[in-house]
Amino acid sequence: MCEANAYLFRNDKEELLMERVDRVVPQSGEIYLESIWGQRKTIAARIKELNLVDHRIILEMIEEEKVD
Amino acid sequence: MCEANAYLFRNDKEELLMERVDRVVPQSGEIYLESIWGQRKTIAARIKELNLVDHRIILEMIEEEKVD
């Protein structure tokens, strides 16, 4: 099976959001996730990066642009 | 290996963009794709849906909102 784990990147760390994610659907500022077991979650985030060979989906919160 | 094929959804059809994609990185209105063979492509599109168990990444062009 080729599902991936979804992580939320926040404060320079990755926290596990959902395991064994099958479907990922971006929806107007949110991401809908569905696992192979039918678990569902919607989060106000965007996709930062996918690494499919490593089974990783990295999301990040939608924030205002930082001013350095 | 758990890479996926990337398709572009256009005119109600899906056309194959790249096979065996490992990395997908959204970048300010574009999507960067990289295959397990190191092939790279950047396309002005957004992620429509991922179906990882089916090894499918569906992208769609960024267009103006349609007025019905």
mmCIF file of C-alpha atoms in Angstrom:
data_model
loop_
_atom_site.group_PDB
_atom_site.id
_atom_site.type_symbol
_atom_site.label_atom_id
_atom_site.label_comp_id
_atom_site.label_asym_id
_atom_site.label_seq_id
_atom_site.Cartn_x
_atom_site.Cartn_y
_atom_site.Cartn_z
ATOM 1 C CA MET A 1 0.000 0.000 0.000
ATOM 2 C CA CYS A 2 1.325 3.394 -0.919
ATOM 3 C CA GLU A 3 -0.412 5.761 1.395
ATOM 4 C CA ALA A 4 1.661 8.324 3.329
ATOM 5 C CA ASN A 5 1.714 9.939 6.740
ATOM 6 C CA ALA A 6 0.648 13.585 6.979
ATOM 7 C CA TYR A 7 2.671 15.934 9.159
ATOM 8 C CA LEU A 8 2.051 19.524 10.157
ATOM 9 C CA PHE A 9 5.182 21.671 10.031
ATOM 10 C CA ARG A 10 4.971 24.246 12.817
ATOM 11 C CA ASN A 11 7.622 26.050 14.870
ATOM 12 C CA ASP A 12 10.354 24.227 12.945
ATOM 13 C CA LYS A 13 8.956 20.861 13.997
ATOM 14 C CA GLU A 14 6.798 18.265 12.322
ATOM 15 C CA GLU A 15 3.888 16.814 14.210
ATOM 16 C CA LEU A 16 2.027 13.780 12.953
ATOM 17 C CA LEU A 17 -1.481 14.715 11.834
ATOM 18 C CA MET A 18 -2.762 11.506 10.308
ATOM 19 C CA GLU A 19 -1.325 8.120 9.450
ATOM 20 C CA ARG A 20 -1.805 6.194 6.227
ATOM 21 C CA VAL A 21 -3.421 8.972 4.238
ATOM 22 C CA ASP A 22 -4.908 7.953 0.909
ATOM 23 C CA ARG A 23 -6.726 11.068 -0.328
ATOM 24 C CA VAL A 24 -5.647 14.701 -0.081
ATOM 25 C CA VAL A 25 -7.923 17.401 -1.497
ATOM 26 C CA PRO A 26 -7.077 21.119 -1.237
ATOM 27 C CA GLN A 27 -10.258 23.176 -0.789
ATOM 28 C CA SER A 28 -10.177 26.980 -0.627
ATOM 29 C CA GLY A 29 -7.574 27.447 2.063
ATOM 30 C CA GLU A 30 -8.103 24.072 3.682
ATOM 31 C CA ILE A 31 -6.815 20.569 3.143
ATOM 32 C CA TYR A 32 -9.108 17.564 3.382
ATOM 33 C CA LEU A 33 -7.345 14.336 4.370
ATOM 34 C CA GLU A 34 -8.752 10.825 4.307
ATOM 35 C CA SER A 35 -6.937 7.745 5.538
ATOM 36 C CA ILE A 36 -7.178 4.199 4.218
ATOM 37 C CA TRP A 37 -9.320 3.435 7.270
ATOM 38 C CA GLY A 38 -11.838 6.158 6.416
ATOM 39 C CA GLN A 39 -10.634 8.629 9.054
ATOM 40 C CA ARG A 40 -11.247 12.182 7.816
ATOM 41 C CA LYS A 41 -9.830 15.522 8.813
ATOM 42 C CA THR A 42 -9.958 19.036 7.405
ATOM 43 C CA ILE A 43 -7.285 21.501 8.409
ATOM 44 C CA ALA A 44 -6.632 25.156 7.562
ATOM 45 C CA ALA A 45 -3.277 24.548 5.955
ATOM 46 C CA ARG A 46 -1.531 24.202 2.648
ATOM 47 C CA ILE A 47 0.748 21.592 1.180
ATOM 48 C CA LYS A 48 4.390 22.402 1.802
ATOM 49 C CA GLU A 49 5.890 19.341 0.163
ATOM 50 C CA LEU A 50 5.217 15.725 -0.736
ATOM 51 C CA ASN A 51 7.910 13.060 -0.538
ATOM 52 C CA LEU A 52 6.106 10.021 -1.827
ATOM 53 C CA VAL A 53 8.984 7.556 -1.781
ATOM 54 C CA ASP A 54 9.409 8.430 1.905
ATOM 55 C CA HIS A 55 5.606 8.293 2.443
ATOM 56 C CA ARG A 56 5.513 11.857 3.688
ATOM 57 C CA ILE A 57 2.991 14.661 3.231
ATOM 58 C CA ILE A 58 4.118 17.910 4.850
ATOM 59 C CA LEU A 59 1.502 20.578 5.516
ATOM 60 C CA GLU A 60 1.975 24.043 6.967
ATOM 61 C CA MET A 61 -0.448 26.434 8.562
ATOM 62 C CA ILE A 62 -1.625 29.364 6.477
ATOM 63 C CA GLU A 63 -0.248 32.469 8.092
ATOM 64 C CA GLU A 64 0.347 36.072 7.186
ATOM 65 C CA GLU A 65 3.611 36.621 5.360
ATOM 66 C CA LYS A 66 6.416 37.213 7.789
ATOM 67 C CA VAL A 67 8.257 40.536 7.679
ATOM 68 C CA ASP A 68 11.938 40.048 8.349
ATOM 69 C CA MET B 1 8.281 2.072 -4.513
ATOM 70 C CA CYS B 2 5.470 4.415 -3.747
ATOM 71 C CA GLU B 3 5.827 7.213 -6.197
ATOM 72 C CA ALA B 4 2.781 8.292 -8.244
ATOM 73 C CA ASN B 5 1.984 9.482 -11.740
ATOM 74 C CA ALA B 6 1.092 13.151 -12.189
ATOM 75 C CA TYR B 7 -1.806 14.057 -14.467
ATOM 76 C CA LEU B 8 -3.041 17.433 -15.655
ATOM 77 C CA PHE B 9 -6.820 17.729 -15.602
ATOM 78 C CA ARG B 10 -7.879 19.912 -18.535
ATOM 79 C CA ASN B 11 -11.028 20.036 -20.638
ATOM 80 C CA ASP B 12 -12.527 17.210 -18.593
ATOM 81 C CA LYS B 13 -9.625 14.937 -19.482
ATOM 82 C CA GLU B 14 -6.496 13.864 -17.691
ATOM 83 C CA GLU B 15 -3.216 13.947 -19.530
ATOM 84 C CA LEU B 16 -0.115 12.317 -18.147
ATOM 85 C CA LEU B 17 2.451 14.931 -17.127
ATOM 86 C CA MET B 18 5.141 12.876 -15.449
ATOM 87 C CA GLU B 19 5.566 9.268 -14.386
ATOM 88 C CA ARG B 20 6.904 8.026 -11.060
ATOM 89 C CA VAL B 21 6.876 11.351 -9.245
ATOM 90 C CA ASP B 22 8.617 11.377 -5.889
ATOM 91 C CA ARG B 23 8.636 15.057 -4.841
ATOM 92 C CA VAL B 24 5.882 17.638 -5.270
ATOM 93 C CA VAL B 25 6.485 21.177 -4.027
ATOM 94 C CA PRO B 26 3.908 23.960 -4.479
ATOM 95 C CA GLN B 27 5.648 27.313 -5.084
ATOM 96 C CA SER B 28 3.674 30.547 -5.431
ATOM 97 C CA GLY B 29 1.235 29.514 -8.137
ATOM 98 C CA GLU B 30 3.393 26.769 -9.562
ATOM 99 C CA ILE B 31 4.025 23.127 -8.831
ATOM 100 C CA TYR B 32 7.502 21.658 -8.944
ATOM 101 C CA LEU B 33 7.603 17.929 -9.738
ATOM 102 C CA GLU B 34 10.579 15.597 -9.501
ATOM 103 C CA SER B 35 10.556 11.957 -10.534
ATOM 104 C CA ILE B 36 12.513 9.101 -9.035
ATOM 105 C CA TRP B 37 14.802 9.346 -12.075
ATOM 106 C CA GLY B 38 15.602 13.000 -11.394
ATOM 107 C CA GLN B 39 13.360 14.377 -14.142
ATOM 108 C CA ARG B 40 12.118 17.840 -13.113
ATOM 109 C CA LYS B 41 9.243 19.964 -14.247
ATOM 110 C CA THR B 42 7.585 23.146 -13.041
ATOM 111 C CA ILE B 43 4.043 23.890 -14.140
ATOM 112 C CA ALA B 44 1.652 26.761 -13.464
ATOM 113 C CA ALA B 45 -0.980 24.658 -11.804
ATOM 114 C CA ARG B 46 -2.381 23.660 -8.467
ATOM 115 C CA ILE B 47 -3.064 20.338 -6.820
ATOM 116 C CA LYS B 48 -6.615 19.199 -7.425
ATOM 117 C CA GLU B 49 -6.433 15.886 -5.621
ATOM 118 C CA LEU B 50 -4.061 13.142 -4.538
ATOM 119 C CA ASN B 51 -5.040 9.482 -4.540
ATOM 120 C CA LEU B 52 -1.993 7.816 -3.127
ATOM 121 C CA VAL B 53 -3.262 4.257 -3.005
ATOM 122 C CA ASP B 54 -4.008 4.589 -6.715
ATOM 123 C CA HIS B 55 -0.650 6.332 -7.304
ATOM 124 C CA ARG B 56 -2.327 9.404 -8.741
ATOM 125 C CA ILE B 57 -1.538 13.120 -8.464
ATOM 126 C CA ILE B 58 -4.101 15.277 -10.241
ATOM 127 C CA LEU B 59 -3.145 18.871 -11.083
ATOM 128 C CA GLU B 60 -5.276 21.539 -12.706
ATOM 129 C CA MET B 61 -4.341 24.732 -14.471
ATOM 130 C CA ILE B 62 -4.808 27.967 -12.572
ATOM 131 C CA GLU B 63 -7.513 29.877 -14.398
ATOM 132 C CA GLU B 64 -9.836 32.745 -13.709
ATOM 133 C CA GLU B 65 -13.020 31.697 -11.980
ATOM 134 C CA LYS B 66 -15.639 30.664 -14.472
ATOM 135 C CA VAL B 67 -18.858 32.651 -14.631
ATOM 136 C CA ASP B 68 -21.831 30.422 -15.353
#
